Coordinates of C-alpha atoms and ligand atoms in Angstrom, one line a residue:
M1 CA 0.0 0.0 0.0
P2 CA 1.6 3.3 -1.1
S3 CA 2.0 5.7 1.7
R4 CA 0.2 9.0 1.4
P5 CA 0.4 12.1 3.6
I6 CA -2.1 12.5 6.4
T7 CA -5.0 14.6 5.4
A8 CA -7.4 16.5 7.6
L9 CA -10.7 15.9 5.9
D10 CA -12.5 18.7 7.8
A11 CA -9.9 21.4 8.2
G12 CA -10.8 24.7 9.7
G13 CA -13.0 23.5 12.5
D14 CA -10.3 22.5 15.0
R15 CA -11.0 25.3 17.5
L16 CA -14.6 25.6 18.5
A17 CA -16.1 28.3 20.5
G18 CA -18.2 27.7 23.6
G19 CA -17.0 24.2 24.1
E20 CA -19.0 22.9 21.2
Q21 CA -17.5 19.7 19.8
K22 CA -17.5 19.2 16.0
L23 CA -16.9 15.7 14.6
Q24 CA -13.9 15.7 12.3
K25 CA -12.0 13.1 10.3
I26 CA -8.4 12.4 9.5
R27 CA -6.9 9.7 7.3
G28 CA -3.5 8.1 7.5
Q29 CA -1.5 5.0 6.7
D30 CA -2.7 3.4 9.9
L31 CA -4.1 4.2 13.3
G32 CA -0.6 5.0 14.7
A33 CA 0.1 7.5 12.0
C34 CA -3.3 9.2 12.5
V35 CA -2.8 9.5 16.3
E36 CA 0.7 10.9 15.8
S37 CA -0.6 13.5 13.5
L38 CA -3.4 14.5 15.9
R39 CA -0.9 14.7 18.8
S40 CA 1.3 17.0 16.8
R41 CA -1.6 19.3 15.9
Y42 CA -3.6 19.4 19.2
G43 CA -1.2 18.0 21.8
E44 CA -1.5 14.9 24.0
Q45 CA -4.8 15.9 25.6
G46 CA -6.2 18.1 22.9
F47 CA -8.4 15.7 21.0
K48 CA -10.6 12.6 21.4
I49 CA -10.9 9.7 18.9
L50 CA -14.5 8.5 18.7
N51 CA -14.1 6.0 15.9
H52 CA -11.7 4.5 13.4
A53 CA -12.1 2.3 10.3
E54 CA -10.3 1.2 7.2
V55 CA -11.6 2.8 4.1
Y56 CA -10.7 2.8 0.5
S57 CA -8.3 5.5 -0.4
E58 CA -9.7 8.2 -2.6
G59 CA -9.2 8.2 -6.3
L60 CA -10.3 5.8 -9.0
F61 CA -7.0 3.9 -9.3
N62 CA -6.8 3.4 -5.5
R63 CA -10.2 1.9 -5.7
L64 CA -9.3 -0.3 -8.6
W65 CA -6.2 -1.5 -6.8
G66 CA -8.1 -1.9 -3.6
N67 CA -5.8 0.5 -1.7
K68 CA -7.0 1.2 1.8
E69 CA -6.1 3.6 4.6
M70 CA -7.2 4.3 8.1
E71 CA -9.9 6.9 8.8
V72 CA -10.2 8.3 12.3
Q73 CA -13.2 10.3 13.6
Y74 CA -12.3 12.7 16.4
V75 CA -13.3 15.9 18.2
V76 CA -11.0 18.7 19.3
L77 CA -11.2 19.3 23.0
Q78 CA -11.6 22.9 24.4
K79 CA -8.3 24.4 25.5
P80 CA -7.2 27.9 26.4
L81 CA -6.0 30.1 23.6
S82 CA -2.2 30.5 23.4
F83 CA -0.7 33.9 24.4
E84 CA -0.2 34.7 20.7
A85 CA -3.8 33.8 19.8
E86 CA -5.2 35.8 22.8
K87 CA -3.1 38.8 21.8
Q88 CA -4.3 38.5 18.2
K89 CA -7.9 38.2 19.4
I90 CA -7.6 41.4 21.4
L91 CA -5.9 43.2 18.6
N92 CA -8.7 42.1 16.2
I93 CA -11.3 43.5 18.6
T94 CA -9.6 46.8 19.2
G95 CA -8.6 47.1 15.5
K96 CA -5.0 47.8 16.6
T97 CA -1.9 46.3 15.2
A98 CA 0.6 44.5 17.4
V99 CA 3.5 46.6 18.7
P100 CA 6.8 44.9 18.1
F101 CA 8.5 43.9 21.4
A102 CA 11.5 46.0 20.8
E103 CA 9.4 49.1 20.4
L104 CA 7.3 48.2 23.5
D105 CA 10.6 47.9 25.4
K106 CA 11.6 51.4 24.3
K107 CA 8.3 52.9 25.3
L108 CA 8.3 51.1 28.7
G109 CA 11.9 52.4 29.2
A110 CA 10.7 56.0 29.0
Y111 CA 7.8 55.4 31.3
G112 CA 9.9 53.1 33.5
E113 CA 12.2 56.0 34.3
L114 CA 9.3 58.2 35.3
L115 CA 7.7 55.3 37.2
N116 CA 10.9 54.7 39.1
S117 CA 11.2 58.4 40.1
I118 CA 7.7 58.4 41.4
L119 CA 8.2 55.1 43.3
E120 CA 11.5 56.5 44.8
K121 CA 9.5 59.4 46.1
I122 CA 6.8 57.3 47.6
A123 CA 9.0 54.5 48.8
P124 CA 12.7 55.3 48.9
G125 CA 14.7 52.4 50.3
D126 CA 12.9 52.1 53.7
G127 CA 9.5 52.6 52.1
S128 CA 8.7 56.2 53.2
H129 CA 8.0 59.5 51.6
P130 CA 10.8 62.0 52.4
A131 CA 8.3 64.1 54.4
I132 CA 7.5 61.1 56.5
T133 CA 11.1 60.3 57.1
K134 CA 11.7 63.9 58.2
I135 CA 8.8 63.8 60.6
E136 CA 10.1 60.6 62.1
G137 CA 13.4 62.3 62.7
I138 CA 11.7 65.2 64.4
L139 CA 9.6 62.9 66.6
E140 CA 12.8 60.9 67.5
K141 CA 14.5 64.1 68.5
N142 CA 11.6 64.9 70.7
E143 CA 12.0 61.5 72.3
F144 CA 8.7 60.0 71.3
T145 CA 8.8 56.2 71.6
G146 CA 9.2 53.9 68.5
G147 CA 5.6 52.7 68.8
F148 CA 4.2 56.3 68.9
I149 CA 6.4 57.3 65.9
K150 CA 5.2 54.3 63.9
K151 CA 1.6 55.1 64.7
I152 CA 2.0 58.6 63.4
S153 CA 3.9 57.7 60.2
Q154 CA 1.4 54.9 59.4
R155 CA -1.4 57.4 59.7
L156 CA 0.5 59.8 57.4
K157 CA 0.9 57.1 54.8
K158 CA -2.7 56.1 55.0
E159 CA -4.5 59.4 55.5
L160 CA -2.5 62.1 53.7
P161 CA -2.7 62.3 49.9
L162 CA 0.7 62.4 48.2
G163 CA 0.2 66.1 47.3
D164 CA -0.4 67.1 50.9
L165 CA 2.9 65.4 51.9
E166 CA 4.7 68.0 49.8
D167 CA 3.3 70.7 52.0
E168 CA 5.5 70.8 55.1
A169 CA 3.5 73.2 57.1
L170 CA 0.4 71.1 56.5
V171 CA 2.2 67.9 57.5
H172 CA 3.5 69.5 60.7
R173 CA 0.1 70.9 61.6
T174 CA -1.5 67.6 61.0
V175 CA 1.0 65.7 63.1
L176 CA 0.7 68.2 66.0
D177 CA -3.1 67.8 65.8
W178 CA -2.7 64.1 66.1
I179 CA -0.2 64.3 68.9
G180 CA -2.5 66.8 70.7
A181 CA -5.4 64.4 70.3
E182 CA -3.4 61.7 72.1
I183 CA -3.0 63.8 75.2
R184 CA -5.9 63.3 77.6
I185 CA -6.6 66.0 80.1
K186 CA -8.6 65.3 83.3
Q187 CA -10.6 68.0 85.0
P188 CA -10.7 67.8 88.8
P189 CA -14.1 66.3 89.8
A190 CA -16.8 68.5 91.2
I191 CA -17.0 68.0 94.9
A192 CA -20.6 67.5 95.9
R193 CA -20.0 67.7 99.7
P194 CA -16.7 69.0 101.2
P195 CA -14.1 68.2 102.2
R196 CA -12.1 67.7 99.0
V197 CA -9.4 65.2 99.8
V198 CA -6.4 65.0 97.5
V199 CA -3.5 62.5 97.8
L200 CA -0.3 62.6 95.8
V201 CA 1.7 59.4 95.4
G202 CA 4.9 58.8 93.3
P203 CA 8.6 58.2 93.4
T204 CA 11.0 60.1 95.6
G205 CA 12.2 63.5 94.3
V206 CA 9.6 64.0 91.6
G207 CA 8.1 67.0 93.5
K208 CA 5.2 65.7 95.5
T209 CA 5.8 67.9 98.6
T210 CA 6.4 71.0 96.4
T211 CA 3.2 70.2 94.4
I212 CA 0.9 69.5 97.3
V213 CA 1.6 73.0 98.7
K214 CA 1.0 74.4 95.2
L215 CA -2.3 72.5 94.9
A216 CA -3.4 73.8 98.3
A217 CA -2.6 77.4 97.4
K218 CA -4.3 77.0 94.0
Y219 CA -7.4 75.7 95.7
R220 CA -7.5 78.5 98.2
I221 CA -7.2 81.1 95.4
Q222 CA -9.9 79.4 93.4
E223 CA -12.3 79.0 96.3
N224 CA -11.8 82.4 97.8
S225 CA -14.9 84.4 97.3
G226 CA -15.6 87.6 99.0
D227 CA -15.3 87.3 102.8
Y228 CA -15.3 83.5 102.7
K229 CA -11.8 82.0 103.2
P230 CA -11.8 78.3 102.5
L231 CA -10.4 76.1 105.3
V232 CA -7.5 74.1 104.0
R233 CA -5.2 71.6 105.8
I234 CA -2.2 69.6 104.7
A235 CA -1.2 66.2 106.1
T236 CA 1.9 64.2 105.5
V237 CA 2.8 60.6 106.0
D238 CA 6.4 61.5 105.4
S239 CA 6.9 62.8 108.9
F240 CA 9.5 60.4 110.2
R241 CA 12.1 62.1 108.0
I242 CA 12.6 65.2 110.0
A243 CA 14.0 67.2 107.0
A244 CA 11.1 66.2 104.9
F245 CA 8.6 67.4 107.5
E246 CA 10.5 70.6 108.0
Q247 CA 10.6 71.2 104.3
L248 CA 6.8 70.9 104.1
E249 CA 6.1 73.0 107.2
K250 CA 8.4 75.7 105.9
Q251 CA 6.6 75.9 102.5
A252 CA 3.1 75.6 104.0
D253 CA 3.9 78.2 106.7
I254 CA 4.6 80.9 104.2
L255 CA 1.1 80.3 102.7
G256 CA -0.5 79.9 106.1
F257 CA -1.5 76.3 105.9
P258 CA -1.5 74.1 109.0
V259 CA 0.5 70.9 108.5
H260 CA -0.3 67.6 110.3
K261 CA 1.6 64.3 110.7
A262 CA -0.2 61.1 109.8
E263 CA 1.6 58.3 111.6
T264 CA -1.1 55.8 112.3
P265 CA -4.2 54.7 110.3
G266 CA -6.6 56.7 112.5
D267 CA -4.7 60.0 112.1
I268 CA -6.3 61.2 108.8
P269 CA -9.9 60.6 109.9
Q270 CA -9.0 62.6 113.0
I271 CA -7.6 65.5 111.0
L272 CA -10.8 65.5 108.9
A273 CA -12.9 65.7 112.1
M274 CA -11.0 68.6 113.7
D275 CA -13.2 71.4 112.3
E276 CA -16.6 69.8 112.9
G277 CA -17.5 69.7 109.3
R278 CA -16.1 73.0 108.3
L279 CA -13.0 71.7 106.6
D280 CA -13.0 72.5 102.8
A281 CA -10.0 70.5 101.7
L282 CA -7.3 68.2 102.9
F283 CA -4.2 67.8 100.8
I284 CA -2.1 64.7 101.7
D285 CA 1.6 64.4 100.9
T286 CA 3.1 60.9 100.9
I287 CA 6.5 59.3 100.7
G288 CA 8.0 57.7 97.6
C289 CA 8.1 54.0 98.1
S290 CA 10.1 51.4 96.2
P291 CA 7.9 49.3 94.0
T292 CA 9.2 46.1 95.6
D293 CA 8.6 47.4 99.2
Y294 CA 5.2 45.7 99.5
E295 CA 5.1 46.3 103.3
G296 CA 5.8 49.9 102.9
I297 CA 3.1 50.3 100.2
A298 CA 0.6 48.4 102.4
A299 CA 1.5 50.6 105.4
M300 CA 1.1 53.8 103.4
R301 CA -2.2 52.6 101.9
S302 CA -3.6 52.0 105.4
L303 CA -2.4 55.5 106.5
I304 CA -4.3 57.2 103.7
N305 CA -7.4 54.9 103.8
I306 CA -10.3 57.1 104.9
P307 CA -13.7 55.4 105.7
H308 CA -16.5 56.6 103.4
I309 CA -14.2 58.9 101.4
T310 CA -12.6 58.1 98.0
P311 CA -9.8 60.6 97.7
E312 CA -8.7 62.2 94.5
T313 CA -5.4 60.3 94.1
Y314 CA -2.8 61.5 91.6
L315 CA 0.4 59.8 90.5
T316 CA 3.2 62.4 90.4
V317 CA 5.7 61.8 87.6
S318 CA 8.6 64.0 86.4
A319 CA 8.4 65.0 82.7
S320 CA 12.0 64.0 82.0
T321 CA 11.6 60.4 83.1
K322 CA 12.6 58.0 80.4
A323 CA 9.8 55.9 78.7
S324 CA 10.7 52.5 80.2
D325 CA 10.9 54.0 83.7
L326 CA 7.6 55.8 83.2
R327 CA 5.9 52.5 82.2
M328 CA 7.2 50.8 85.3
I329 CA 6.1 53.7 87.6
L330 CA 2.6 53.8 86.1
K331 CA 2.3 50.1 86.8
N332 CA 3.9 50.0 90.2
Y333 CA 1.5 52.6 91.6
E334 CA -1.7 51.0 90.2
S335 CA -2.6 49.7 93.6
F336 CA -3.3 53.4 94.7
D337 CA -6.0 53.5 92.1
Y338 CA -4.8 56.9 90.7
K339 CA -7.2 58.4 88.1
A340 CA -4.7 60.8 86.5
V341 CA -1.1 61.9 86.7
I342 CA 0.5 65.2 87.6
V343 CA 3.4 65.9 85.4
T344 CA 6.1 67.8 87.2
K345 CA 9.3 69.6 86.1
L346 CA 8.0 70.3 82.5
D347 CA 10.3 73.3 82.6
E348 CA 13.3 71.0 82.8
T349 CA 12.6 69.1 79.6
S350 CA 12.7 70.2 76.0
R351 CA 11.8 66.7 74.8
P352 CA 8.4 65.8 76.2
G353 CA 7.8 63.0 73.6
N354 CA 8.5 60.2 76.1
I355 CA 5.8 61.3 78.6
I356 CA 3.3 62.0 75.8
S357 CA 4.0 58.6 74.2
V358 CA 3.7 56.5 77.4
L359 CA 0.6 58.3 78.7
S360 CA -1.1 57.9 75.4
E361 CA 0.0 54.2 75.2
R362 CA -1.5 53.6 78.7
N363 CA -4.4 55.9 78.2
V364 CA -3.7 57.9 81.4
P365 CA -4.9 61.5 81.6
V366 CA -3.0 64.5 82.9
A367 CA -4.6 66.6 85.7
F368 CA -1.9 69.2 86.4
V369 CA 1.5 70.3 85.2
T370 CA 4.1 72.0 87.2
T371 CA 6.7 74.2 85.6
G372 CA 9.1 75.4 88.4
Q373 CA 9.8 75.5 92.1
K374 CA 7.7 78.6 92.9
P375 CA 4.2 78.1 94.4
K376 CA 2.5 79.7 91.4
Q377 CA 4.2 77.4 88.9
I378 CA 1.3 74.9 88.4
E379 CA -1.1 74.8 85.5
D380 CA -4.3 73.3 84.4
P381 CA -2.9 71.9 81.3
S382 CA -4.2 71.6 77.7
P383 CA -2.6 69.5 74.9
I384 CA -1.0 72.8 73.8
T385 CA 1.0 72.9 77.1
F386 CA 2.9 69.9 75.8
L387 CA 2.9 70.7 72.1
R388 CA 4.5 74.0 72.8
K389 CA 7.5 72.3 74.2
L390 CA 8.2 70.2 71.0
A391 CA 11.3 71.1 69.0
D392 CA 11.7 71.6 65.3
F393 CA 8.1 71.8 64.2
N394 CA 8.1 74.3 61.4
I395 CA 4.8 76.1 62.2
G396 CA 3.6 79.5 63.1
R397 CA 3.5 80.4 66.8
E398 CA -0.2 81.2 66.5
Y399 CA -0.8 77.4 66.4
F400 CA 0.2 77.3 70.1
D401 CA -1.9 80.2 71.1
D402 CA -4.1 79.1 74.0
S403 CA -7.0 81.0 72.7
A404 CA -7.0 78.8 69.6
P405 CA -9.8 76.2 69.4
P406 CA -8.9 73.2 71.4
V407 CA -7.2 70.3 69.7
P408 CA -9.7 67.6 68.8
G409 CA -9.8 64.7 71.2
G410 CA -8.1 66.5 74.0
T411 CA -10.8 66.6 76.7
Ligands
GDP1 N1 12.4 72.7 88.0 C1 11.4 72.2 88.8 N2 11.8 71.7 90.0 C2 10.8 71.2 90.8 C3 9.4 71.2 90.4 N3 8.7 70.6 91.3 C4 9.5 70.3 92.3 N4 10.8 70.7 92.0 C5 12.0 70.5 92.8 O1 12.3 69.1 92.9 C6 13.0 68.8 94.1 C7 12.2 67.6 94.8 O2 10.9 68.1 95.2 P1 10.1 67.5 96.4 O3 8.8 68.2 96.4 O4 10.9 67.4 97.6 O5 9.9 66.0 95.8 P2 9.3 64.7 96.6 O6 10.4 63.9 97.1 O7 8.5 64.0 95.5 O8 8.4 65.2 97.7 C8 13.0 70.1 94.9 O9 14.2 70.7 94.7 C9 11.9 70.9 94.2 O10 12.2 72.3 94.4 C10 9.1 71.7 89.1 O11 8.0 71.7 88.6 N5 10.2 72.2 88.3
MG2 MG1 8.4 64.8 99.7

C-alpha cells in the first residue's frame, strides 16, 4: 500500500467556541500515523478519537487496486488560547496592530524612568516619603517612643494624599493635631460635699511635697470668694524624716496652711474631724516607696485609707523620666488607684515625647502640670501645654496660642 500524507478531511474546525465539539475526520496510513498527526496538531490531551475504520483511499486507481487507509473520527477538546492567539484576538477586537516587542521595550523604558522616580519618592529604600522620614526624625529628636512614631507615620501614609505630603506646614500641623489628640486631660471632679481630699503618690524626688503645697494654694485662690476664706489643711505621711517634714512645714507656713503628721491609720480621719464639718479641703503628701517594698506600700495605703471617702489620688511623675521607667512607675502605683497623673518639672525638659507617648499608650490622663519651684508654677494643662515644648516643628506660633480652638480629642 503506497503511503500517502495525512489529510485533515475537515480542516478549519479545530478550535470551537463555547466548548461545542464538532466531529472531524483524519486519514493516514494506519491508526498510529493518525494519532501521531493528531498529537502534533492538538497536543497529547487536545483531541478525542471517537471511531476509526479502514476505508478505500480516494481516487479511481486506488479503488481499482483496492488501496485502503485508516480513517479516524475525532473531536478537538476545548483548550485555552495561546498567548499569541489571545493577543491577536484582542488586537482584532480593538482594531490595533501589534506593537513589536523592541518598540514596546523602548516605550516602557521612558515610562519606566518616570515610574521609578515616582516610586522612589513614595518609597525610597525604607518605604517612606521623604516628608514622613523627616517627621520621624523630628519625633525621635523629641524622644517619642518607637511605637508612637510608627503610629504617626502609618497614619500619614494612610490618610495624607501624596500632594499634601509635599506641603511641610500642613504635614507639621496635621502631626501636631494628632499628637494633641493623644494627650488626655482630666478635669478635677466637682465635689458635691466637702471636704475635698487630694492624695499625691509617686517616686521620691519628683516634686510631691512641692506640688501638694502648690495645689493647696491654688485651691484656696480658686475658692476664695468675698469674705469666705476656705479652710485648707495639709497632712503628710512623710513625717519620720525630719528634714522632709520641716521642708513641708516651711513651704506651707509661708502660705499659712496648718500641717499635720499622719503616723497611724486613725490620724487622717481625726484631722478631717477637727473642724466639725467646716474643713473644705485636705491635701495629703506621701513618701515615695520602692515598687518592691510591699510592706511599705501596704502601710502607706492603710495610712491614707479614709472610711467613706474616696480621695482624688494623683500619681506624680517627672516630665523628664525616660519611657521605660515611666511605664514601670505607672504600673507599680496602680494599687493606689490613681485616676490621672500630675506631670512635674515640665520646665526641665525640652523633649516631652517620652511622657506624651507613654501616657497615650497607657491611656492615662493628665490633671496638672508643674513648671518650676515657685508656688504659682502649676497649670491646668491643655494639649497645647505639651505641644508648645516640642522642638523643630516648622509652624507659626499662632498654632500654640491658647485662645485657639482646642485640639480635637483632648478633653
Ligand atoms: N524645676 C522644677 N523643680 C521642681 C518642680 N517641682 C519640684 N521641684 C524640685 O524638685 C525637688 C524635689 O521636690 P520634692 O517636692 O521634695 O519631691 P518629693 O520627694 O516628691 O516630695 C525640689 O528641689 C523641688 O524644688 C518643678 O515643677 N520644676
Ligand atoms: Mg516629699
